[in-house]
Coordinates of C-alpha atoms in Angstrom, one line a residue:
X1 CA -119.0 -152.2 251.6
X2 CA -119.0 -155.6 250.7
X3 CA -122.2 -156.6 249.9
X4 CA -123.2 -160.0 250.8
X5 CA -126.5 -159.1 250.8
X6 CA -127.5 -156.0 249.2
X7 CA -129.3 -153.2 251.3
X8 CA -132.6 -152.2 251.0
X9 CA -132.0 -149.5 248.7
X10 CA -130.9 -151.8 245.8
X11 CA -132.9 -154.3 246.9
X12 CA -136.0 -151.9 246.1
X13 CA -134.2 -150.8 242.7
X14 CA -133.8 -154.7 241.5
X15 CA -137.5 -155.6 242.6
X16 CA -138.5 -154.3 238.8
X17 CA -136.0 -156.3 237.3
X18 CA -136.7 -159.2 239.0
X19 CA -140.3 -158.8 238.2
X20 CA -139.6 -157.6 234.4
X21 CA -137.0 -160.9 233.8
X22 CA -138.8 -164.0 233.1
X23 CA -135.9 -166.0 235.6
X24 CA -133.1 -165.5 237.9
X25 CA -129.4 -165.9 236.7
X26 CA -128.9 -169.8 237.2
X27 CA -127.2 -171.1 240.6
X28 CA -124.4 -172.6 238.3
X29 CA -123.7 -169.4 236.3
X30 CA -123.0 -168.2 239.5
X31 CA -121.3 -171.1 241.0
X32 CA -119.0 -170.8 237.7
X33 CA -118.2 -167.4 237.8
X34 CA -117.1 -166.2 241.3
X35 CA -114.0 -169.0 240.2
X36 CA -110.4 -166.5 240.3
X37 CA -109.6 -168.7 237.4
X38 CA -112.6 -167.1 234.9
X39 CA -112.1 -163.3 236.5
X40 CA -109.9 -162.6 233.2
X41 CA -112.5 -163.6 230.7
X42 CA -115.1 -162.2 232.5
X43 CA -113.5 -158.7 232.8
X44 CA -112.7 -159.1 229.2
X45 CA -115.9 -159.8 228.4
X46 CA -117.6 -157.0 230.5
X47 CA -115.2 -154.5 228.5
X48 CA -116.5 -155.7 225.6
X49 CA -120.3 -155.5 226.7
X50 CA -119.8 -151.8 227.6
X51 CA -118.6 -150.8 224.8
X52 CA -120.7 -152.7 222.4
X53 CA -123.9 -151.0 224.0
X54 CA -122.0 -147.7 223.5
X55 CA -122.2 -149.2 219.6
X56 CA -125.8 -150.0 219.9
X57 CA -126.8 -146.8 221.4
X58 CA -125.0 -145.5 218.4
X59 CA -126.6 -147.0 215.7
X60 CA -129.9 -146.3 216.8
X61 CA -129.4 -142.2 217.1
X62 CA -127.7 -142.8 213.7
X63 CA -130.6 -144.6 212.3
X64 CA -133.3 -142.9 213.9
X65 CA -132.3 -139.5 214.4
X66 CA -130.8 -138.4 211.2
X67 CA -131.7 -138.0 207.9
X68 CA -130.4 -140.6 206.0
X69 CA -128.1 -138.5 203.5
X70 CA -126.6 -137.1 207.1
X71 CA -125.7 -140.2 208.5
X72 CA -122.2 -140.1 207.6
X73 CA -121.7 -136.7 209.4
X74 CA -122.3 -138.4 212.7
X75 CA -119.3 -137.9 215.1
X76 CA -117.7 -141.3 216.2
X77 CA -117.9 -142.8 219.2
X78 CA -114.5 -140.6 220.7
X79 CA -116.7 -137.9 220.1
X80 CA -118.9 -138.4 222.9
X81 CA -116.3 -138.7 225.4
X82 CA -115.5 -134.8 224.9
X83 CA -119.0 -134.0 225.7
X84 CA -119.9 -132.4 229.2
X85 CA -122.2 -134.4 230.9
X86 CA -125.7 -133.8 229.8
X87 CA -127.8 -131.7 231.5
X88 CA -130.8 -132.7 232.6
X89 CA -132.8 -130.1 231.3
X90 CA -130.2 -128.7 229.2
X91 CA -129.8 -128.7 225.6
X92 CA -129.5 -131.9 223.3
X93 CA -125.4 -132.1 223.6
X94 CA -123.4 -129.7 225.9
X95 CA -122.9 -127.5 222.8
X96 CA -120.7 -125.0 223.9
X97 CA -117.7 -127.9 223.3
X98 CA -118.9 -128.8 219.9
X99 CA -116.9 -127.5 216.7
X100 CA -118.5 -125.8 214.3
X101 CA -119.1 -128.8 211.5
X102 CA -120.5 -130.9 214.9
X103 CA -122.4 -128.1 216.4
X104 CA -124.6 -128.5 212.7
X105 CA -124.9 -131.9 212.4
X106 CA -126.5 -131.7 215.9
X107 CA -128.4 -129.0 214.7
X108 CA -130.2 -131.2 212.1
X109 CA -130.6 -134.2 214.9
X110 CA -134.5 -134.7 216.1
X111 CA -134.8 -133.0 219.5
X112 CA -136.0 -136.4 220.5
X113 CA -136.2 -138.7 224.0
X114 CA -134.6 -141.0 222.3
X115 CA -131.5 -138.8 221.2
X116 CA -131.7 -137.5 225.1
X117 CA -131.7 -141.2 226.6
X118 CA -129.2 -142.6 224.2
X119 CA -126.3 -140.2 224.3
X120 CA -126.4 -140.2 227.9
X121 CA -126.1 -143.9 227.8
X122 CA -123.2 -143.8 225.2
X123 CA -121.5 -141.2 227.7
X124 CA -122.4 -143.6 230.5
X125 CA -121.2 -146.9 228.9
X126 CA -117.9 -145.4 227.6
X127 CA -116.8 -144.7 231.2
X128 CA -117.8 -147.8 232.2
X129 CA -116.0 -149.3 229.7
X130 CA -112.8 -147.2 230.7
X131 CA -113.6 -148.2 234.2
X132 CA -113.2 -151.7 233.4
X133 CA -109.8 -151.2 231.4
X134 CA -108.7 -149.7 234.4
X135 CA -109.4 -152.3 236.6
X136 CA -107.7 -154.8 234.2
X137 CA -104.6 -152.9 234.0
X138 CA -104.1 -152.9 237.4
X139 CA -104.5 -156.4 237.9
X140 CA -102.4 -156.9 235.1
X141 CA -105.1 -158.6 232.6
X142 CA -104.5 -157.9 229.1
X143 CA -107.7 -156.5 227.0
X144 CA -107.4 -159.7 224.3
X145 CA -109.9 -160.8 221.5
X146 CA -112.7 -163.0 223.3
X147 CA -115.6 -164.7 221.3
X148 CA -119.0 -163.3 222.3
X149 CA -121.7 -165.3 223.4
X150 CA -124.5 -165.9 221.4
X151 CA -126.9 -163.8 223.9
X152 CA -127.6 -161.0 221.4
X153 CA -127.3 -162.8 218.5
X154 CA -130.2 -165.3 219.5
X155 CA -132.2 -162.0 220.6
X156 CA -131.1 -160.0 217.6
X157 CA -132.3 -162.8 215.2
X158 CA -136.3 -162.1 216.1
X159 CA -136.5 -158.7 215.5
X160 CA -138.9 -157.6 212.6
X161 CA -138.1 -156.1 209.5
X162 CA -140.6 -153.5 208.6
X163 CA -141.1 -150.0 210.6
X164 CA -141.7 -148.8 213.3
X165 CA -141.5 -152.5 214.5
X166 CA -137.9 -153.3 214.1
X167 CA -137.0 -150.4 216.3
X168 CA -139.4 -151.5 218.6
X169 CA -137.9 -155.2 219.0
X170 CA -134.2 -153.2 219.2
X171 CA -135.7 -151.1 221.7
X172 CA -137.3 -154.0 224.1
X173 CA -134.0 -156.3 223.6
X174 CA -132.0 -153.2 224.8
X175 CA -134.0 -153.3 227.7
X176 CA -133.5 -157.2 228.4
X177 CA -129.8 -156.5 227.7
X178 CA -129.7 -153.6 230.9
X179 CA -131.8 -156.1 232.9
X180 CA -129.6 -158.7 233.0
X181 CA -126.8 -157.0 233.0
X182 CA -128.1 -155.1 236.0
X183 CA -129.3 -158.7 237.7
X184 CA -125.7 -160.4 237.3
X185 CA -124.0 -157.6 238.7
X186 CA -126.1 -157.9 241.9
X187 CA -125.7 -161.6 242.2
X188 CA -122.1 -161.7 241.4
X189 CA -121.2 -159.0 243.3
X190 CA -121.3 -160.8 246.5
X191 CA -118.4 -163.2 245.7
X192 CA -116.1 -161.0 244.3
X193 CA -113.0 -159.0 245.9
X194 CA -113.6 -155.6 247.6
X195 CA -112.8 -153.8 244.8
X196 CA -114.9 -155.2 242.3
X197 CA -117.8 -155.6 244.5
X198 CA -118.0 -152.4 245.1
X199 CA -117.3 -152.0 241.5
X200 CA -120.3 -154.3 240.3
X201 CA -122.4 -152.4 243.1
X202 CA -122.0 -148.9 241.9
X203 CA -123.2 -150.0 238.2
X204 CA -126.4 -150.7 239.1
X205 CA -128.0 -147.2 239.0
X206 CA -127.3 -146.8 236.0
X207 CA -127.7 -150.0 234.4
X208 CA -131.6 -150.0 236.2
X209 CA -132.2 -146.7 234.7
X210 CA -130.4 -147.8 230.9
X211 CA -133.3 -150.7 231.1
X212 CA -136.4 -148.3 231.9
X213 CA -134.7 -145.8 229.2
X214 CA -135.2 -148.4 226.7
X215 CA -138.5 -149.7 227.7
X216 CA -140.4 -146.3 227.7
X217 CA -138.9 -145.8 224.3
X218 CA -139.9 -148.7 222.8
X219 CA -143.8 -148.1 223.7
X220 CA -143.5 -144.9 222.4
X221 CA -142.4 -145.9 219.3
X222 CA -144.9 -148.5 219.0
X223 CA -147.5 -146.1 219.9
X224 CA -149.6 -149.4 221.3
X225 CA -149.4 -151.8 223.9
X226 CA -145.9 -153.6 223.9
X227 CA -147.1 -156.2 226.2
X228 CA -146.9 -159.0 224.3
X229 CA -143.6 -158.6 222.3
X230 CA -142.2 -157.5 225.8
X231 CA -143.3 -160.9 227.1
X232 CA -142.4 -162.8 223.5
X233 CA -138.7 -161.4 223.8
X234 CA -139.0 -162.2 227.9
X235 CA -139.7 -166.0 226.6
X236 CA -136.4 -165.9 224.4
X237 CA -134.2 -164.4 226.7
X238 CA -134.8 -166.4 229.5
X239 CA -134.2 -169.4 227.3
X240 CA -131.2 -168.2 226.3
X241 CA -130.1 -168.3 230.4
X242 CA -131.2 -171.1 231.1
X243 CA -129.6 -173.1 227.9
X244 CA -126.5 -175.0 228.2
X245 CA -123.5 -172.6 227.2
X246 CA -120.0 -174.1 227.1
X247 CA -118.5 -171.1 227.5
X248 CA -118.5 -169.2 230.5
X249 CA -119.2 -165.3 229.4
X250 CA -121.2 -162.5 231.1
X251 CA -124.9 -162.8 229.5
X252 CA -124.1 -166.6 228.7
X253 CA -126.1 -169.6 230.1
X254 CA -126.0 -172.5 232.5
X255 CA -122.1 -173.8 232.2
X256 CA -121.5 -176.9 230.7
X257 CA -118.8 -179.2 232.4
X258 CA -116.3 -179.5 230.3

Protein backbone atom coordinates (compact mmCIF):
# COMPACT_ATOMS: atom_id res chain seq x y z
CA UNK A 1 0.00 0.00 0.00
CA UNK A 2 1.11 3.29 -0.63
CA UNK A 3 -0.80 5.55 1.32
CA UNK A 4 -1.67 8.77 -0.13
CA UNK A 5 -4.35 9.07 1.84
CA UNK A 6 -4.64 6.92 4.78
CA UNK A 7 -7.70 4.48 5.13
CA UNK A 8 -10.22 4.79 7.47
CA UNK A 9 -8.84 2.61 9.89
CA UNK A 10 -5.84 4.98 10.72
CA UNK A 11 -7.74 7.64 10.02
CA UNK A 12 -10.08 6.66 13.08
CA UNK A 13 -6.78 5.86 15.19
CA UNK A 14 -5.15 9.53 14.49
CA UNK A 15 -8.61 11.36 15.19
CA UNK A 16 -7.29 11.37 19.07
CA UNK A 17 -4.19 12.71 18.23
CA UNK A 18 -5.24 15.18 16.20
CA UNK A 19 -7.68 16.16 18.85
CA UNK A 20 -5.03 15.67 21.88
CA UNK A 21 -2.13 18.01 19.74
CA UNK A 22 -2.65 21.59 20.02
CA UNK A 23 -1.66 21.89 15.84
CA UNK A 24 -0.89 19.94 12.83
CA UNK A 25 2.80 19.37 11.66
CA UNK A 26 3.45 22.63 9.57
CA UNK A 27 2.95 22.53 5.62
CA UNK A 28 6.76 23.40 5.33
CA UNK A 29 8.04 20.75 7.77
CA UNK A 30 6.49 18.67 5.32
CA UNK A 31 7.38 20.41 2.30
CA UNK A 32 11.10 20.10 3.67
CA UNK A 33 11.14 16.66 4.49
CA UNK A 34 9.82 14.48 1.63
CA UNK A 35 13.29 16.24 -0.08
CA UNK A 36 15.67 12.70 -1.15
CA UNK A 37 18.41 15.07 -0.11
CA UNK A 38 17.22 15.14 3.95
CA UNK A 39 16.17 11.21 3.92
CA UNK A 40 19.80 10.49 5.55
CA UNK A 41 19.36 12.80 8.46
CA UNK A 42 16.06 12.02 8.95
CA UNK A 43 16.59 8.21 9.23
CA UNK A 44 19.48 9.08 11.35
CA UNK A 45 17.51 11.02 13.42
CA UNK A 46 14.50 8.57 13.70
CA UNK A 47 17.26 5.93 14.95
CA UNK A 48 18.15 8.04 17.36
CA UNK A 49 14.50 8.92 18.60
CA UNK A 50 13.73 5.20 19.06
CA UNK A 51 16.28 4.49 20.94
CA UNK A 52 16.26 7.42 23.14
CA UNK A 53 12.54 6.66 24.18
CA UNK A 54 13.88 3.08 24.90
CA UNK A 55 16.31 5.38 27.41
CA UNK A 56 13.36 7.22 28.72
CA UNK A 57 11.28 4.33 29.29
CA UNK A 58 14.29 3.19 31.17
CA UNK A 59 14.80 5.68 33.48
CA UNK A 60 11.49 5.86 34.60
CA UNK A 61 11.05 1.95 35.66
CA UNK A 62 14.56 2.67 37.17
CA UNK A 63 13.41 5.56 39.07
CA UNK A 64 10.03 4.62 39.81
CA UNK A 65 9.98 1.06 40.24
CA UNK A 66 12.96 0.25 42.39
CA UNK A 67 14.15 0.92 45.48
CA UNK A 68 16.69 3.27 45.34
CA UNK A 69 19.74 1.06 46.83
CA UNK A 70 18.57 -1.54 43.82
CA UNK A 71 18.87 0.74 41.16
CA UNK A 72 22.06 -0.38 40.05
CA UNK A 73 20.94 -4.02 39.67
CA UNK A 74 18.75 -3.03 36.78
CA UNK A 75 19.62 -4.95 33.56
CA UNK A 76 20.71 -2.67 30.64
CA UNK A 77 18.91 -1.89 27.86
CA UNK A 78 20.43 -5.31 25.81
CA UNK A 79 18.62 -6.96 28.40
CA UNK A 80 15.27 -6.38 27.17
CA UNK A 81 15.91 -7.50 23.83
CA UNK A 82 16.27 -11.23 25.23
CA UNK A 83 12.92 -10.94 26.75
CA UNK A 84 9.82 -12.93 25.11
CA UNK A 85 7.29 -10.64 24.22
CA UNK A 86 5.15 -9.78 27.17
CA UNK A 87 2.11 -11.38 27.66
CA UNK A 88 -0.73 -9.64 27.97
CA UNK A 89 -1.88 -11.06 30.99
CA UNK A 90 1.26 -12.77 31.83
CA UNK A 91 3.74 -12.13 34.38
CA UNK A 92 5.74 -8.81 34.77
CA UNK A 93 8.81 -10.10 32.40
CA UNK A 94 8.69 -13.44 30.49
CA UNK A 95 10.65 -14.94 33.38
CA UNK A 96 11.31 -18.20 32.35
CA UNK A 97 14.49 -16.41 30.21
CA UNK A 98 15.68 -14.46 33.05
CA UNK A 99 18.95 -15.64 35.01
CA UNK A 100 18.93 -16.16 38.27
CA UNK A 101 20.57 -12.58 39.62
CA UNK A 102 17.70 -10.92 36.96
CA UNK A 103 14.91 -13.19 37.84
CA UNK A 104 15.44 -11.31 41.70
CA UNK A 105 15.92 -7.94 40.85
CA UNK A 106 12.56 -8.38 39.02
CA UNK A 107 11.34 -9.97 41.91
CA UNK A 108 11.84 -6.77 44.07
CA UNK A 109 10.28 -4.50 40.94
CA UNK A 110 6.57 -3.03 41.88
CA UNK A 111 4.00 -5.17 40.03
CA UNK A 112 3.03 -1.93 38.62
CA UNK A 113 1.06 -0.46 35.16
CA UNK A 114 3.77 1.50 34.78
CA UNK A 115 6.47 -1.32 34.86
CA UNK A 116 3.81 -3.28 32.47
CA UNK A 117 3.39 -0.29 29.88
CA UNK A 118 7.00 0.67 29.93
CA UNK A 119 8.90 -2.49 29.21
CA UNK A 120 6.67 -3.27 26.60
CA UNK A 121 7.52 0.08 25.12
CA UNK A 122 11.31 -0.47 25.58
CA UNK A 123 10.83 -4.01 23.82
CA UNK A 124 8.81 -2.05 21.21
CA UNK A 125 11.16 0.92 20.59
CA UNK A 126 14.33 -1.32 20.44
CA UNK A 127 12.90 -3.09 17.39
CA UNK A 128 11.96 -0.18 15.91
CA UNK A 129 15.14 1.18 16.31
CA UNK A 130 16.73 -2.06 14.71
CA UNK A 131 14.11 -1.69 12.09
CA UNK A 132 15.47 1.63 11.14
CA UNK A 133 19.22 0.45 11.18
CA UNK A 134 18.07 -1.99 8.83
CA UNK A 135 16.61 0.16 6.54
CA UNK A 136 19.72 2.36 6.58
CA UNK A 137 22.00 -0.34 5.82
CA UNK A 138 20.34 -1.28 2.97
CA UNK A 139 20.25 1.99 1.46
CA UNK A 140 23.70 2.37 2.35
CA UNK A 141 23.29 5.31 5.04
CA UNK A 142 25.82 5.26 7.69
CA UNK A 143 24.38 5.52 11.48
CA UNK A 144 26.62 8.98 12.14
CA UNK A 145 26.56 11.39 15.22
CA UNK A 146 23.61 13.99 14.48
CA UNK A 147 22.77 16.95 16.84
CA UNK A 148 19.24 16.59 18.35
CA UNK A 149 16.73 19.14 18.15
CA UNK A 150 15.83 21.03 20.89
CA UNK A 151 12.19 19.38 21.04
CA UNK A 152 12.65 17.64 24.38
CA UNK A 153 14.91 19.78 25.82
CA UNK A 154 12.40 22.82 25.55
CA UNK A 155 9.73 20.20 27.02
CA UNK A 156 12.09 18.72 29.51
CA UNK A 157 13.01 22.19 30.87
CA UNK A 158 9.15 22.72 32.51
CA UNK A 159 8.88 19.75 34.39
CA UNK A 160 8.58 20.27 38.23
CA UNK A 161 10.86 19.24 40.77
CA UNK A 162 8.98 17.91 43.75
CA UNK A 163 6.93 14.45 43.82
CA UNK A 164 4.66 12.95 42.48
CA UNK A 165 4.68 16.03 40.08
CA UNK A 166 7.80 15.66 38.19
CA UNK A 167 6.83 12.19 37.15
CA UNK A 168 3.71 13.54 36.22
CA UNK A 169 5.20 16.31 33.70
CA UNK A 170 7.69 13.15 32.38
CA UNK A 171 4.68 11.24 32.00
CA UNK A 172 2.36 13.91 29.91
CA UNK A 173 5.65 15.02 27.78
CA UNK A 174 6.02 11.26 26.95
CA UNK A 175 2.70 11.34 25.73
CA UNK A 176 3.30 14.57 23.42
CA UNK A 177 6.52 12.85 22.28
CA UNK A 178 4.29 9.50 20.93
CA UNK A 179 1.81 12.04 19.48
CA UNK A 180 3.82 13.70 17.38
CA UNK A 181 5.73 11.14 16.53
CA UNK A 182 2.69 9.18 15.57
CA UNK A 183 1.30 12.49 13.58
CA UNK A 184 4.57 12.97 11.41
CA UNK A 185 4.64 9.52 10.46
CA UNK A 186 1.12 9.79 8.92
CA UNK A 187 1.79 12.99 7.18
CA UNK A 188 5.12 12.04 5.91
CA UNK A 189 4.29 8.79 4.98
CA UNK A 190 2.57 9.79 1.92
CA UNK A 191 5.71 11.21 0.08
CA UNK A 192 7.98 8.73 0.78
CA UNK A 193 9.17 5.50 -1.33
CA UNK A 194 7.20 2.15 -1.04
CA UNK A 195 9.19 0.89 1.38
CA UNK A 196 9.28 3.45 3.94
CA UNK A 197 5.79 4.32 3.54
CA UNK A 198 4.78 1.30 4.44
CA UNK A 199 7.38 1.46 6.99
CA UNK A 200 6.17 4.87 8.58
CA UNK A 201 2.54 3.27 8.21
CA UNK A 202 3.02 0.18 10.26
CA UNK A 203 4.47 2.38 13.23
CA UNK A 204 1.46 3.93 13.98
CA UNK A 205 -0.25 1.29 16.16
CA UNK A 206 2.14 1.27 18.32
CA UNK A 207 3.18 4.73 18.56
CA UNK A 208 -0.91 5.64 19.16
CA UNK A 209 -1.03 3.19 21.90
CA UNK A 210 2.83 4.40 23.48
CA UNK A 211 0.88 8.01 23.73
CA UNK A 212 -2.38 6.60 25.57
CA UNK A 213 0.20 4.41 27.72
CA UNK A 214 1.64 7.51 28.93
CA UNK A 215 -1.31 9.51 29.36
CA UNK A 216 -3.32 7.09 31.61
CA UNK A 217 -0.16 6.86 33.64
CA UNK A 218 0.35 10.18 34.27
CA UNK A 219 -3.39 10.78 35.78
CA UNK A 220 -2.78 7.96 37.83
CA UNK A 221 0.05 9.27 39.29
CA UNK A 222 -1.29 12.53 39.81
CA UNK A 223 -4.31 10.98 41.39
CA UNK A 224 -6.24 14.41 40.17
CA UNK A 225 -7.30 16.00 37.19
CA UNK A 226 -4.29 16.52 34.72
CA UNK A 227 -6.22 18.76 32.57
CA UNK A 228 -4.52 21.67 32.91
CA UNK A 229 -0.75 20.57 32.85
CA UNK A 230 -1.98 18.32 29.82
CA UNK A 231 -3.08 21.60 28.12
CA UNK A 232 0.01 23.81 29.71
CA UNK A 233 2.56 21.16 28.14
CA UNK A 234 -0.01 21.11 24.81
CA UNK A 235 0.79 25.12 24.71
CA UNK A 236 4.70 24.44 24.79
CA UNK A 237 4.81 21.81 22.40
CA UNK A 238 2.99 23.19 19.87
CA UNK A 239 5.18 26.27 20.12
CA UNK A 240 7.98 24.33 19.80
CA UNK A 241 6.43 23.12 16.02
CA UNK A 242 5.57 25.96 14.96
CA UNK A 243 8.95 27.97 15.84
CA UNK A 244 11.54 28.49 13.29
CA UNK A 245 14.14 25.58 13.38
CA UNK A 246 17.15 25.80 11.15
CA UNK A 247 17.64 22.46 11.19
CA UNK A 248 15.60 20.08 9.59
CA UNK A 249 15.14 16.98 12.26
CA UNK A 250 12.14 14.66 13.09
CA UNK A 251 10.28 16.60 16.06
CA UNK A 252 11.90 19.95 14.83
CA UNK A 253 9.88 23.03 13.73
CA UNK A 254 8.98 25.14 10.65
CA UNK A 255 12.44 25.11 8.41
CA UNK A 256 14.19 28.10 8.08
CA UNK A 257 15.66 28.84 4.51
CA UNK A 258 18.95 28.77 4.70
Amino acid sequence: MHPHSLNSEFSQLLAPIHAFLHCETPDEWIAEAQKPEHLAALLVDHANCEMKAAMSAHSLVRRYCLPKEKRKLLPNLDFYKTLDALPEKGEVLGKQTLLDENRRVFDELAKNDLLLKMVRLIQEELHHFEQVLEIMAARGIEYSTLSASGYARGLLQHVRTHEPAAIVDRLIIGAYIEARSCERFARLAPYLDEELSRFYVSLLRSEARHYQDYLTLAADYSGKNIDERVAFFGAREAELIQAPDEELRFHSGVPVAG
